[in-house]
Coordinates of C-alpha atoms and ligand atoms in Angstrom, one line a residue:
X1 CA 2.8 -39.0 40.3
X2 CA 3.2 -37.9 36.6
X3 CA 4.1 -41.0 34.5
X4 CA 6.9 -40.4 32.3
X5 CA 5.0 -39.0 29.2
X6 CA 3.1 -36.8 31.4
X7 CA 6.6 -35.5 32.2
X8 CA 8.0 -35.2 29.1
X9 CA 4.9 -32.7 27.9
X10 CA 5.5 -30.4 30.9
X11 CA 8.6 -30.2 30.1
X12 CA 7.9 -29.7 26.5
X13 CA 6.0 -26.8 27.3
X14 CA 8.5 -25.3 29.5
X15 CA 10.9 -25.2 26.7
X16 CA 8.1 -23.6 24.4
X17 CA 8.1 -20.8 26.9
X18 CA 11.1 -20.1 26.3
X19 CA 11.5 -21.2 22.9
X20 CA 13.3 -18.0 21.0
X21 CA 12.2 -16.9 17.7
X22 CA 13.9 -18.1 14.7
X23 CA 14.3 -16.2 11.6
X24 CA 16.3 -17.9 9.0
X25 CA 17.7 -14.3 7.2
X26 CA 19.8 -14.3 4.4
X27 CA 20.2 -10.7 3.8
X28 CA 20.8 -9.7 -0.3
X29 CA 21.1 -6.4 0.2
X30 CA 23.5 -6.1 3.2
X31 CA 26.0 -7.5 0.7
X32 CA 25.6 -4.8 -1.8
X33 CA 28.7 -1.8 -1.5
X34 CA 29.0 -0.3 1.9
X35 CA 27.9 3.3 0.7
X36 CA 24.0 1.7 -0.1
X37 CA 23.8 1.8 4.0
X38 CA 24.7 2.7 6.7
X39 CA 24.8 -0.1 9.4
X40 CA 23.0 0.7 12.5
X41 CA 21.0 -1.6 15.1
X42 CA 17.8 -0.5 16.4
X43 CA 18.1 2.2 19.8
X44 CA 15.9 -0.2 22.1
X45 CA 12.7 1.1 23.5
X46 CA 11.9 1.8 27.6
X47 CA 9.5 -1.0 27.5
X48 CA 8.3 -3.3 24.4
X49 CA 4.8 -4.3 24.4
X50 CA 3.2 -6.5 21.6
X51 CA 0.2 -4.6 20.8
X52 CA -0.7 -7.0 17.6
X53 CA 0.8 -10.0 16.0
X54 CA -0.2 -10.3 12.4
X55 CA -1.0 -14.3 12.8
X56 CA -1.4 -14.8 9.1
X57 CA 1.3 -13.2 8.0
X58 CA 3.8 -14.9 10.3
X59 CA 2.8 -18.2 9.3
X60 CA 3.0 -17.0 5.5
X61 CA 7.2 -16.5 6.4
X62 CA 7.5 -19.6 8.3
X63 CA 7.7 -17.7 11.6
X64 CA 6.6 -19.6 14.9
X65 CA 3.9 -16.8 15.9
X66 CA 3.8 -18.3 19.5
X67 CA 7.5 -17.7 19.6
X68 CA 7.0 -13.9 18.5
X69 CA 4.1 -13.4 21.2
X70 CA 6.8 -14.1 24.1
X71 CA 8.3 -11.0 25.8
X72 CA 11.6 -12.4 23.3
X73 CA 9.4 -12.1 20.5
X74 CA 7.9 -8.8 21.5
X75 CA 12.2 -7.7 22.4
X76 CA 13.1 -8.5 18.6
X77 CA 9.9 -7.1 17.1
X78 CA 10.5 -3.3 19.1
X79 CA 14.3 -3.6 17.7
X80 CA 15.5 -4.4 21.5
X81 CA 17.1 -8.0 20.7
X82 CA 19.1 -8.5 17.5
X83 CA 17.9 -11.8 16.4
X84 CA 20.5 -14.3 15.2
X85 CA 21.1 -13.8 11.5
X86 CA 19.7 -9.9 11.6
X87 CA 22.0 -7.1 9.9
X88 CA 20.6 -4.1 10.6
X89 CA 21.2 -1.1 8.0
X90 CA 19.3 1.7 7.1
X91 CA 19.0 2.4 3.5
X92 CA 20.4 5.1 1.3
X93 CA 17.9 6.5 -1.1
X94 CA 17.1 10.4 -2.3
X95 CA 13.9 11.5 -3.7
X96 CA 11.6 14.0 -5.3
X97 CA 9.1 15.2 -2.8
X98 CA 6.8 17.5 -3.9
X99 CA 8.8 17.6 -7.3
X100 CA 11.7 19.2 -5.5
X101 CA 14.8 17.0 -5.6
X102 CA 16.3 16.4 -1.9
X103 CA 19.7 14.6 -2.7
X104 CA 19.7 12.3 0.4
X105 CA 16.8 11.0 2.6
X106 CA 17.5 7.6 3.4
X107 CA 15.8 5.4 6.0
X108 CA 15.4 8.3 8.8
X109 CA 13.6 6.0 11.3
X110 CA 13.2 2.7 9.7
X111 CA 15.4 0.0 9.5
X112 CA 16.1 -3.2 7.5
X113 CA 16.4 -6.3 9.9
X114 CA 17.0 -8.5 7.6
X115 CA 15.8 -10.9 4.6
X116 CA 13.7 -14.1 4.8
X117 CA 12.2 -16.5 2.4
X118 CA 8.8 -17.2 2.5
X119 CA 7.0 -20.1 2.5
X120 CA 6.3 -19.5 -1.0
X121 CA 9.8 -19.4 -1.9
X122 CA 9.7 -15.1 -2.3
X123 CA 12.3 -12.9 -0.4
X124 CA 10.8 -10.7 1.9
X125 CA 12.3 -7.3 4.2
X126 CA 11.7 -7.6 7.7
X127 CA 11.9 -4.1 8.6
X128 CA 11.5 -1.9 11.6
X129 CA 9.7 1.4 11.0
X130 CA 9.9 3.8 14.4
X131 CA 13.1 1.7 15.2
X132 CA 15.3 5.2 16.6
X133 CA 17.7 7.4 14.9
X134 CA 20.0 6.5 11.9
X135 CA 22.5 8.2 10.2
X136 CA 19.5 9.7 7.7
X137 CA 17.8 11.0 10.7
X138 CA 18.2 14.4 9.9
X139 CA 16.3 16.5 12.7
X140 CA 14.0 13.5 13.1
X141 CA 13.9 11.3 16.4
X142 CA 13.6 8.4 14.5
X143 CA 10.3 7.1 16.1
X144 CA 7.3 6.8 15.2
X145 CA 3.4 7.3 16.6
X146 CA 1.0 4.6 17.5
X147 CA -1.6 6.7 15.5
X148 CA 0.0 6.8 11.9
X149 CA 1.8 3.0 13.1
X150 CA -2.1 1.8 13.2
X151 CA -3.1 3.3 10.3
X152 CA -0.4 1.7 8.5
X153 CA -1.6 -1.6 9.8
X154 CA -5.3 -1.2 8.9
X155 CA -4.5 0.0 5.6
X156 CA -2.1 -1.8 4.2
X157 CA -4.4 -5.2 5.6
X158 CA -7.1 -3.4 3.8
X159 CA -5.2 -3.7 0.4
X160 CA -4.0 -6.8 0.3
X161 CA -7.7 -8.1 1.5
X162 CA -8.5 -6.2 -1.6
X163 CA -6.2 -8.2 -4.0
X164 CA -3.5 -5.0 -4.4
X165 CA 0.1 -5.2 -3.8
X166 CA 1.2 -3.4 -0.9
X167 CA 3.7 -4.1 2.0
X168 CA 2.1 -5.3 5.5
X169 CA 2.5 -5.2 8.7
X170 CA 3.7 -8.2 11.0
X171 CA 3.6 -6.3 13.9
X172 CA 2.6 -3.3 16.1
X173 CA 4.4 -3.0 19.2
X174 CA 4.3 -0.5 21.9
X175 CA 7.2 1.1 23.1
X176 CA 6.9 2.8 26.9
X177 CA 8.0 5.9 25.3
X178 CA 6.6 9.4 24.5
X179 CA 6.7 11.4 21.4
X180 CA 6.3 14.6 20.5
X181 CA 4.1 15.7 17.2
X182 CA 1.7 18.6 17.6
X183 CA 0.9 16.6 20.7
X184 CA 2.5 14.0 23.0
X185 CA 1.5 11.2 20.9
X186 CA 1.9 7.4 22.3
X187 CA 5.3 5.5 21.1
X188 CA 5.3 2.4 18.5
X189 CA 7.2 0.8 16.3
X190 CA 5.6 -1.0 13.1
X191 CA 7.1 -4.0 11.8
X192 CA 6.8 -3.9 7.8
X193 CA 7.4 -6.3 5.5
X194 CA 8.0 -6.2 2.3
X195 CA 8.9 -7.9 -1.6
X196 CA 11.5 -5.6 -1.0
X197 CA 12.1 -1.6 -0.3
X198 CA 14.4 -0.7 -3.5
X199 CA 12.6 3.0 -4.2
X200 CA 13.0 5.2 -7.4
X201 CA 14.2 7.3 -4.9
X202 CA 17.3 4.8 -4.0
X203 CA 18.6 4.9 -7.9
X204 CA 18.0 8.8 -7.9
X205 CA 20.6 8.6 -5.0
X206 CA 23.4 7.0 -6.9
X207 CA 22.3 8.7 -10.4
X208 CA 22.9 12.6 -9.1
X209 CA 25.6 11.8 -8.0
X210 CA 27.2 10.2 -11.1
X211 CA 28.3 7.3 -9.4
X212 CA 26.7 4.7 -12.6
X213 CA 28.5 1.8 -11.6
X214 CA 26.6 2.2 -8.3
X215 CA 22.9 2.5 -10.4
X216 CA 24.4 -0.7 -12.4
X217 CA 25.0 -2.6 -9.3
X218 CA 21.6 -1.7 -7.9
X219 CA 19.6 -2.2 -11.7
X220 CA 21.3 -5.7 -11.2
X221 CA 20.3 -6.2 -8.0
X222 CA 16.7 -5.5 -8.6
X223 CA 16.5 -7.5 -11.6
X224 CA 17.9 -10.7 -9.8
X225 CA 15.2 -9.8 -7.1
X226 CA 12.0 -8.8 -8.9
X227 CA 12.6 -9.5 -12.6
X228 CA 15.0 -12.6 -13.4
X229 CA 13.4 -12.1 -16.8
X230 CA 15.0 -9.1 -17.6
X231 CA 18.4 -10.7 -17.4
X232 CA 18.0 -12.8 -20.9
X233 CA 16.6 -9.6 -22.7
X234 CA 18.7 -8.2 -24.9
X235 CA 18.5 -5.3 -23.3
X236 CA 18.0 -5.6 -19.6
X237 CA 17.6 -2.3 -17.7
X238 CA 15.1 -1.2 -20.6
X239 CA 13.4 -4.4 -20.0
X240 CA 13.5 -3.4 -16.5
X241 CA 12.3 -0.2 -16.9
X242 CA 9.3 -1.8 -18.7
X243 CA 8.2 -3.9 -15.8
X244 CA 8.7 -1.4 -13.4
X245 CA 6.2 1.1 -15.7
X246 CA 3.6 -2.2 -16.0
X247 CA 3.9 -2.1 -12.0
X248 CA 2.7 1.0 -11.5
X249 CA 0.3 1.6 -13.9
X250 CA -1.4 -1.6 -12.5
X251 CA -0.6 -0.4 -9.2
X252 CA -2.3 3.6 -9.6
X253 CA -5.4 1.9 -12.2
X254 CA -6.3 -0.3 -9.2
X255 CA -5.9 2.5 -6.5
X256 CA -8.1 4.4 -8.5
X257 CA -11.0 1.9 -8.8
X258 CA -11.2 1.8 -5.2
X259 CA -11.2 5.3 -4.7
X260 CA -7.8 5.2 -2.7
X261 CA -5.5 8.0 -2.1
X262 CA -2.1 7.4 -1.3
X263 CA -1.4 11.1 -0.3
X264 CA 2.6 11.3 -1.0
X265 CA 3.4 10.1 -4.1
X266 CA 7.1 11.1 -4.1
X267 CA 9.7 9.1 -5.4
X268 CA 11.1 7.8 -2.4
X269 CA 7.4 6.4 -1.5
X270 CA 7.2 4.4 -5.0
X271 CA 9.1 0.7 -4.9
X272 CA 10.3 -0.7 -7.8
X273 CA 8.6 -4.1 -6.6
X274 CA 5.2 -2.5 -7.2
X275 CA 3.7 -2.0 -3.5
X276 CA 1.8 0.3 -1.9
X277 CA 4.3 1.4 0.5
X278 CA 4.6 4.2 2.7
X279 CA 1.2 4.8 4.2
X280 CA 1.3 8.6 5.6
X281 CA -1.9 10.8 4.8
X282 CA -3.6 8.7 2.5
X283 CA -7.3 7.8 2.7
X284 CA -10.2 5.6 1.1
X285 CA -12.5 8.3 -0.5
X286 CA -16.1 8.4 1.0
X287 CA -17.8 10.6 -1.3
X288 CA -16.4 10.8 -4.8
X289 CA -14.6 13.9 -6.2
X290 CA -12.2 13.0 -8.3
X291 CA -9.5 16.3 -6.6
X292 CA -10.2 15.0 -3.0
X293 CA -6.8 15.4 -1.2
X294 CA -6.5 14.1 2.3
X295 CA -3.0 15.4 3.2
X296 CA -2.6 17.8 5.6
X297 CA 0.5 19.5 3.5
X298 CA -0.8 19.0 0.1
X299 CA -2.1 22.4 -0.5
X300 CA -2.0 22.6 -4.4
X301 CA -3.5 18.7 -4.6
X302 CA -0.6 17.4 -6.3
X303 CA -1.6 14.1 -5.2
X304 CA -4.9 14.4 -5.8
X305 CA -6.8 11.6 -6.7
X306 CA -7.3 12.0 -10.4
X307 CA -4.0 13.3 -10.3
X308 CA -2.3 10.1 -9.1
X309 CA -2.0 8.2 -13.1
X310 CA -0.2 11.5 -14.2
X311 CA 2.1 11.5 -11.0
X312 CA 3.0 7.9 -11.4
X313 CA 4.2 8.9 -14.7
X314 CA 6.2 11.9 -13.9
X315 CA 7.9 9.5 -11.0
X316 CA 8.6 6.8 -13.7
X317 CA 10.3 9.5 -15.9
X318 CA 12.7 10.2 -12.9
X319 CA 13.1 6.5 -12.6
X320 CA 14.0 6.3 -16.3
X321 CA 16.5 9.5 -16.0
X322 CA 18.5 7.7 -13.2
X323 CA 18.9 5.1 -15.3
X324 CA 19.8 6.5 -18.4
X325 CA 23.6 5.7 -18.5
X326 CA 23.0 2.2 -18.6
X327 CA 20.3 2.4 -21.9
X328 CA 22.6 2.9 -24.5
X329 CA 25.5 3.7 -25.9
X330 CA 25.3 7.3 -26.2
X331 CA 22.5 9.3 -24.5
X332 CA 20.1 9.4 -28.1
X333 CA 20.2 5.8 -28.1
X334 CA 19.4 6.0 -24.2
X335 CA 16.7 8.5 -24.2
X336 CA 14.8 6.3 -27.0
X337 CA 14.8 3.2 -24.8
X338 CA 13.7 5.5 -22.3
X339 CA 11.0 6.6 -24.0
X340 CA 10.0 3.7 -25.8
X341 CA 9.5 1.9 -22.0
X342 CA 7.7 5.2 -20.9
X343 CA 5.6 5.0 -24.0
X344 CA 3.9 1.7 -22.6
X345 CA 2.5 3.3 -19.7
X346 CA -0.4 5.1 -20.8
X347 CA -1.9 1.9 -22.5
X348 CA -1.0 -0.2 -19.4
X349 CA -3.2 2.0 -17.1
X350 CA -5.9 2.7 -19.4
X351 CA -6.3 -1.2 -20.1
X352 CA -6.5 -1.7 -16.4
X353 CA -8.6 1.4 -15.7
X354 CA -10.7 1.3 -18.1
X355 CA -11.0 -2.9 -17.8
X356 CA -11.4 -2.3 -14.4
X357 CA -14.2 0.0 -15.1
X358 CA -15.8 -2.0 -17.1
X359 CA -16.1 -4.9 -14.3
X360 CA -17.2 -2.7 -11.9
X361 CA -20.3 -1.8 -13.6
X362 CA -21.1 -5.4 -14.7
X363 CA -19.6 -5.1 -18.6
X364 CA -18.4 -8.8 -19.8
X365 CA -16.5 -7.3 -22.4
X366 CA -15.0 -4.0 -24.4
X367 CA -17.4 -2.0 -26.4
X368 CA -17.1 0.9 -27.7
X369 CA -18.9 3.8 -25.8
X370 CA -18.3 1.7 -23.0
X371 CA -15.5 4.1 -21.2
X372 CA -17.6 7.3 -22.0
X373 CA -20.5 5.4 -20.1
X374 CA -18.6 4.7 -16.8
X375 CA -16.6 7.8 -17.3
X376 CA -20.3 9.9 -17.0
X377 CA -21.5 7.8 -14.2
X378 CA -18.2 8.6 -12.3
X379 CA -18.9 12.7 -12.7
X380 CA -22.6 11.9 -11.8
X381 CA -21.4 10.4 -8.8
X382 CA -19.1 13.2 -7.9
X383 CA -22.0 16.0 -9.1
X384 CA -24.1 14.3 -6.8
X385 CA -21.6 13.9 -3.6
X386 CA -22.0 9.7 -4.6
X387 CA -20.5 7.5 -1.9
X388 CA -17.4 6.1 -3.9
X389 CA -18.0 2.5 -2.4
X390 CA -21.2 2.3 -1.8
X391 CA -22.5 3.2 -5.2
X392 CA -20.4 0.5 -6.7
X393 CA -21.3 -1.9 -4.6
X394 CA -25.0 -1.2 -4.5
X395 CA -24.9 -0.8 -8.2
X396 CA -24.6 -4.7 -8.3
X397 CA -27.7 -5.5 -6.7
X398 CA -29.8 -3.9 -9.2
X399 CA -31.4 -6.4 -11.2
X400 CA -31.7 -5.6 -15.0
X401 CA -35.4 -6.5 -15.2
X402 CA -36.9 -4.8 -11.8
X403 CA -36.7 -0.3 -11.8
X404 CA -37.4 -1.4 -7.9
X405 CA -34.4 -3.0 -7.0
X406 CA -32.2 0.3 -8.0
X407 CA -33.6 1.9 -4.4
X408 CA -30.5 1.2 -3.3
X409 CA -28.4 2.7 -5.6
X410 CA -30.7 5.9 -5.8
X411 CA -30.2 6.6 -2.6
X412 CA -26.3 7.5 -3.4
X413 CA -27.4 10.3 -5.3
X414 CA -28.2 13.5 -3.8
X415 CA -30.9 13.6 -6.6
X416 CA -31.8 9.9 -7.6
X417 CA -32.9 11.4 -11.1
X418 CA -29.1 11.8 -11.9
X419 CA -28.9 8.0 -11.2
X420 CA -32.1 7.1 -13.0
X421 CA -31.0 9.1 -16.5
X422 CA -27.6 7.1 -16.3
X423 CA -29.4 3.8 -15.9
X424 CA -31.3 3.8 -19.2
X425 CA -28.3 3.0 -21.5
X426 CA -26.8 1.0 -18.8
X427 CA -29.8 -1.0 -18.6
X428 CA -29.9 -1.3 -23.0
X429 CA -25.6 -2.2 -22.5
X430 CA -26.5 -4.7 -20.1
X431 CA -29.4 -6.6 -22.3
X432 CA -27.2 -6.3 -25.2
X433 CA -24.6 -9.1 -23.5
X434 CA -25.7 -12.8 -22.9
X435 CA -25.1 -12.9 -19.3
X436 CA -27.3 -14.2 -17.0
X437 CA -28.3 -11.1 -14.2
X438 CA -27.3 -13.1 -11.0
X439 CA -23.8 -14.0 -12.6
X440 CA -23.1 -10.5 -13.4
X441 CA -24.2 -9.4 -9.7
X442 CA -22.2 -12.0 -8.4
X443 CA -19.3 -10.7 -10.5
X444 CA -19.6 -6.8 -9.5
X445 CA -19.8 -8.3 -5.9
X446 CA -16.2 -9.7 -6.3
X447 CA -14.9 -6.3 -7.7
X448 CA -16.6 -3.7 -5.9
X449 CA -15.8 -4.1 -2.3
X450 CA -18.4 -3.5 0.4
X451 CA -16.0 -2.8 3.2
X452 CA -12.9 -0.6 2.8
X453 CA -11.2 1.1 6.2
X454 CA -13.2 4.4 6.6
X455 CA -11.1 7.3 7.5
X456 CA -13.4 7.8 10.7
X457 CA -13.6 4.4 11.4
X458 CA -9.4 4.3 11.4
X459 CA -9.7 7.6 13.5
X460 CA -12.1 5.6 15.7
X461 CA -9.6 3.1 16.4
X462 CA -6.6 5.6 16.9
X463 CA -8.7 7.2 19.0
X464 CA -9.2 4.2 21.0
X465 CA -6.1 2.4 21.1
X466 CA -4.5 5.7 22.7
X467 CA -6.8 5.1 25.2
X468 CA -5.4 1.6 25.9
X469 CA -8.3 -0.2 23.5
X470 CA -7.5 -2.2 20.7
X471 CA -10.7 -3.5 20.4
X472 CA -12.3 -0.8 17.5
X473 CA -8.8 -1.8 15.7
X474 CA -9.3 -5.5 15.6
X475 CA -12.7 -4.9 14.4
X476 CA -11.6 -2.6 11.9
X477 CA -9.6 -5.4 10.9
X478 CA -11.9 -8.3 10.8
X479 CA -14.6 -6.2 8.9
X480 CA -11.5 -4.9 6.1
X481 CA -9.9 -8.3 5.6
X482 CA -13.2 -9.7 3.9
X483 CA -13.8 -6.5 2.0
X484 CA -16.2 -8.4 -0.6
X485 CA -18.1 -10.5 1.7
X486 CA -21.4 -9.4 2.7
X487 CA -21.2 -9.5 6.4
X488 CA -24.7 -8.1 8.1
X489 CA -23.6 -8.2 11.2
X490 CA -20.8 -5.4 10.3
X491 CA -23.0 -3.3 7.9
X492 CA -22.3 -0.5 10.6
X493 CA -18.8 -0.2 8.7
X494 CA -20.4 0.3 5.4
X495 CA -22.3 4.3 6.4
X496 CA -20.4 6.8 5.5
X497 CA -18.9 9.3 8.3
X498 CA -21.9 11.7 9.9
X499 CA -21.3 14.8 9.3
X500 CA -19.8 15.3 12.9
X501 CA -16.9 12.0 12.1
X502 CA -15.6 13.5 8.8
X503 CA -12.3 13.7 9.1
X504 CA -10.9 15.9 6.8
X505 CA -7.2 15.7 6.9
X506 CA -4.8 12.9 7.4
X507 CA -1.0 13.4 8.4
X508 CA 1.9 12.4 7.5
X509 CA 3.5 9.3 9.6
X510 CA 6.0 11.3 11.4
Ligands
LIG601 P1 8.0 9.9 4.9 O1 7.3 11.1 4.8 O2 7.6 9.0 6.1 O3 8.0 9.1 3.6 O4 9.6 10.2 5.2 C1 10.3 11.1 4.4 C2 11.7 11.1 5.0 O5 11.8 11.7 6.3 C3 12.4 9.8 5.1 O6 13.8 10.0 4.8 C4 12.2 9.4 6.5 O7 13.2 8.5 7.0 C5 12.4 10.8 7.2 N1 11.6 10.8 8.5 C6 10.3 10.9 8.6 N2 10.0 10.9 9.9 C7 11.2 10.8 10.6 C8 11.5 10.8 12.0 N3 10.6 10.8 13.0 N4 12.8 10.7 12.3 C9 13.7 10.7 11.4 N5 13.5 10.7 10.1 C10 12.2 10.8 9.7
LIG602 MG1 8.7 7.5 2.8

């Protein structure tokens, strides 16, 4: 017979069972004017199935991650059970894509569950991406693809292993359903989260259409989410407008130094919190060249990536446009503020490029002829079809004293004598700073990542898991989450794609 505390367990565990999730929302943005969204709960799915439960990431918002690995946690996370609390909407933006203005997007197969505070005190979205068809859906079905759901996961875990803001996944769920691409592609939905999912595209919305007190409410909105600050300044929307430029040239300089591609930089894919968001048919470069383009529709490599720090500029200066009305007085007044914000962002990216630079060939500090000497490595490299990562990373176990120990490196280069004749005023910059060699290696080790999510090794695990096998994804994922570890038993993820794994295009997540 079980004694009474025996008892009381088994029936503790019962009630675990059972226990449903519990997400304390308090949504901001579901308060904002009616005409920012369209209220809409998720169309349920044939058959939710949770493929992947971000662990981590659930306990980082106070979620009970046993709770959310029930078949009631897997029902809320495919959009099939409105949690207590949730208010579903779809967001309103527009955007530029491709530099043509399309007046209204909006969230076409996404929506915004709700808003939680983390454990760290910061407001995050909850939001289903693949969650059925809104009143933005256009000729869309409004789901999504297991495939571009993955790489989604994969990449954004990647990023913020890598120390770069980007949304991230809480969950991939599987949803019994068909849907039709080029192919019949597997169903899922993506759970995202993010600091929030305000776009530039979202005040282009408002701004075409003259509707200011609209942009106001929203530049308010923002600034009581992301940039309290800006509300003492005496002026607060160009104050805003300088934080959101210091975002993104930090954002694009630290894309850049690890030779990632976002693929479809359009205004609705840039959020005024500073993310990565909106992972479509973007890419980790394997060799260098600075105009690689992975996108399958970006013909005239607009979003190349060399081309990404004069992109994020051109979005900023729509960003600025849209909120022109609230800059000044009268529209010289305004267009000064606006330039004097857009002024800053040259400087902001080249201080975090070219700082960024500097660390990842082992510099301690700024001297000059120091940006032409990584800048000349960097076309070497590309010259020389130079594994982005790998060069970096083996670059940092040279030791200043030993010509042996650049083996490694050398090897990058399809002629190692284009490495050698770049190491010789390396090698003079590097004895000309008091810095002990292992200190420096261990530095370029913490900036120059080993492991980053290899487009074949992502196609690996698409591959896979539309087979029914998630286990090349978790992999993927154990390998990309300690980026700057060495990990020897993973040094598989490190070679480059044979010849016969290249992939050379990535699509976009529809
Ligand atoms: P994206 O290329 O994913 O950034 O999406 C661009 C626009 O197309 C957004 O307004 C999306 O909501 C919309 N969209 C993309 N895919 C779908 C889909 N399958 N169904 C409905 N709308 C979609
Ligand atoms: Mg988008």
């Amino acid at each position: 017979m079980n004694s009474p505390s025996d008892h009381s367990s088994i029936e503790r565990h019962a009630l675990d069972r059972t226990r449903a999730p519990v997400f304390r929302f308090d949504n901001s943005y579901a308060r904002l004017p009616e005409h920012f969204y369209a209220r809409v709960p998720p169309t349920p799915v044939a058959e939710p199935g949770l493929l992947r439960l971000n662990r981590p990431l659930a306990e980082q918002l106070g979620l009970d991650a046993d709770a959310l690995s029930t078949p009631a946690g897997a029902a809320i996370l495919a959009g099939n059970r409105i949690p207590d609390g949730a208010e579903p909407i779809a967001m309103a933006y527009a955007g530029h894509q491709y530099a043509q203005f399309v007046p209204s997007l909006g969230d076409g197969r996404a929506i915004l569950l709700g808003e939680l505070i983390d454990r760290a005190g910061r407001r995050r979205d909850i939001h289903l991406k693949g969650a059925g068809r809104t009143a933005f859906s256009r000729m869309g079905d409004g789901r999504a693809a297991l495939g571009p759901v993955l790489r989604e996961y994969v990449l954004g875990e990647a990023m913020a292993a890598l120390g770069i803001p980007t949304t991230r996944a809480l969950a991939m769920v599987a949803t019994g359903e068909e849907v039709y691409r080029e192919r019949i592609e597997v169903g899922a939905v993506l759970v995202r989260v993010a600091a929030g999912h305000v776009r530039v595209g979202t005040f282009e919305y408002f701004a075409r259409r003259n509707d200011t007190e609209a942009v106001k409410t929203l530049a308010d909105y923002v600034i009581a989410r992301h940039d309290p600050d800006c509300a003492e300044a005496e002026q607060p929307y160009q104050a805003l407008l300088e934080q959101v430029v210091a975002r993104q040239a930090e954002l694009i300089a630290q894309w850049m130094l690890v030779g990632f591609i976002h693929g479809v930089m359009n205004t609705d894919n840039v959020a005024i919190s500073g993310e990565t968001i909106d992972y479509g048919p973007c890419a980790f470069m394997d060799a260098f060249h600075p105009q690689t383009v992975y996108s399958s529709i970006d013909h005239f490599g607009r979003y190349a990536w060399d081309q990404q720090p004069r992109i994020g500029y051109w979005n900023l200066t729509q960003f600025a446009n849209s909120l022109l009305p609230l800059l000044g007085a009268d529209e010289d007044e305004a267009r000064q503020r606006a330039r004097a914000a857009l002024d800053r962002y040259g400087k902001a990216f080249e201080r975090r490029y070219y700082g960024g630079l500097r660390a990842k060939i082992g510099l301690l500090d700024a001297r000059a002829g120091d940006e032409d000497l990584a800048l000349d490595l960097l076309g070497r490299m590309a010259a020389q079809q130079a594994d982005f990562t790998n060069t970096f990373r083996t670059l940092g176990e040279v030791s200043a004293d030993d010509p042996a120990s650049d083996a490694p490196v050398r090897a990058q280069f399809a002629d190692p004598s284009v490495f050698d004749q770049w190491a010789v005023p390396w090698r003079e910059r590097l004895a000309s700073q008091a810095r002990p060699d292992s200190e420096r290696q261990a530095a370029m080790r913490a900036v120059n990542p080993a492991y980053i999510p290899r487009n074949h090794r992502v196609q690996q695990a698409i591959d896979a898991a539309n087979d029914g096998d998630l286990a090349p994804l978790d992999r993927l994922l154990e390998v990309v989450s300690r980026p700057f570890a060495e990990q020897p038993e993973h040094v598989e993820y490190r070679r480059p794609p044979r010849p016969d794994e290249v992939v050379e295009r990535t699509f976009c997540g529809t």
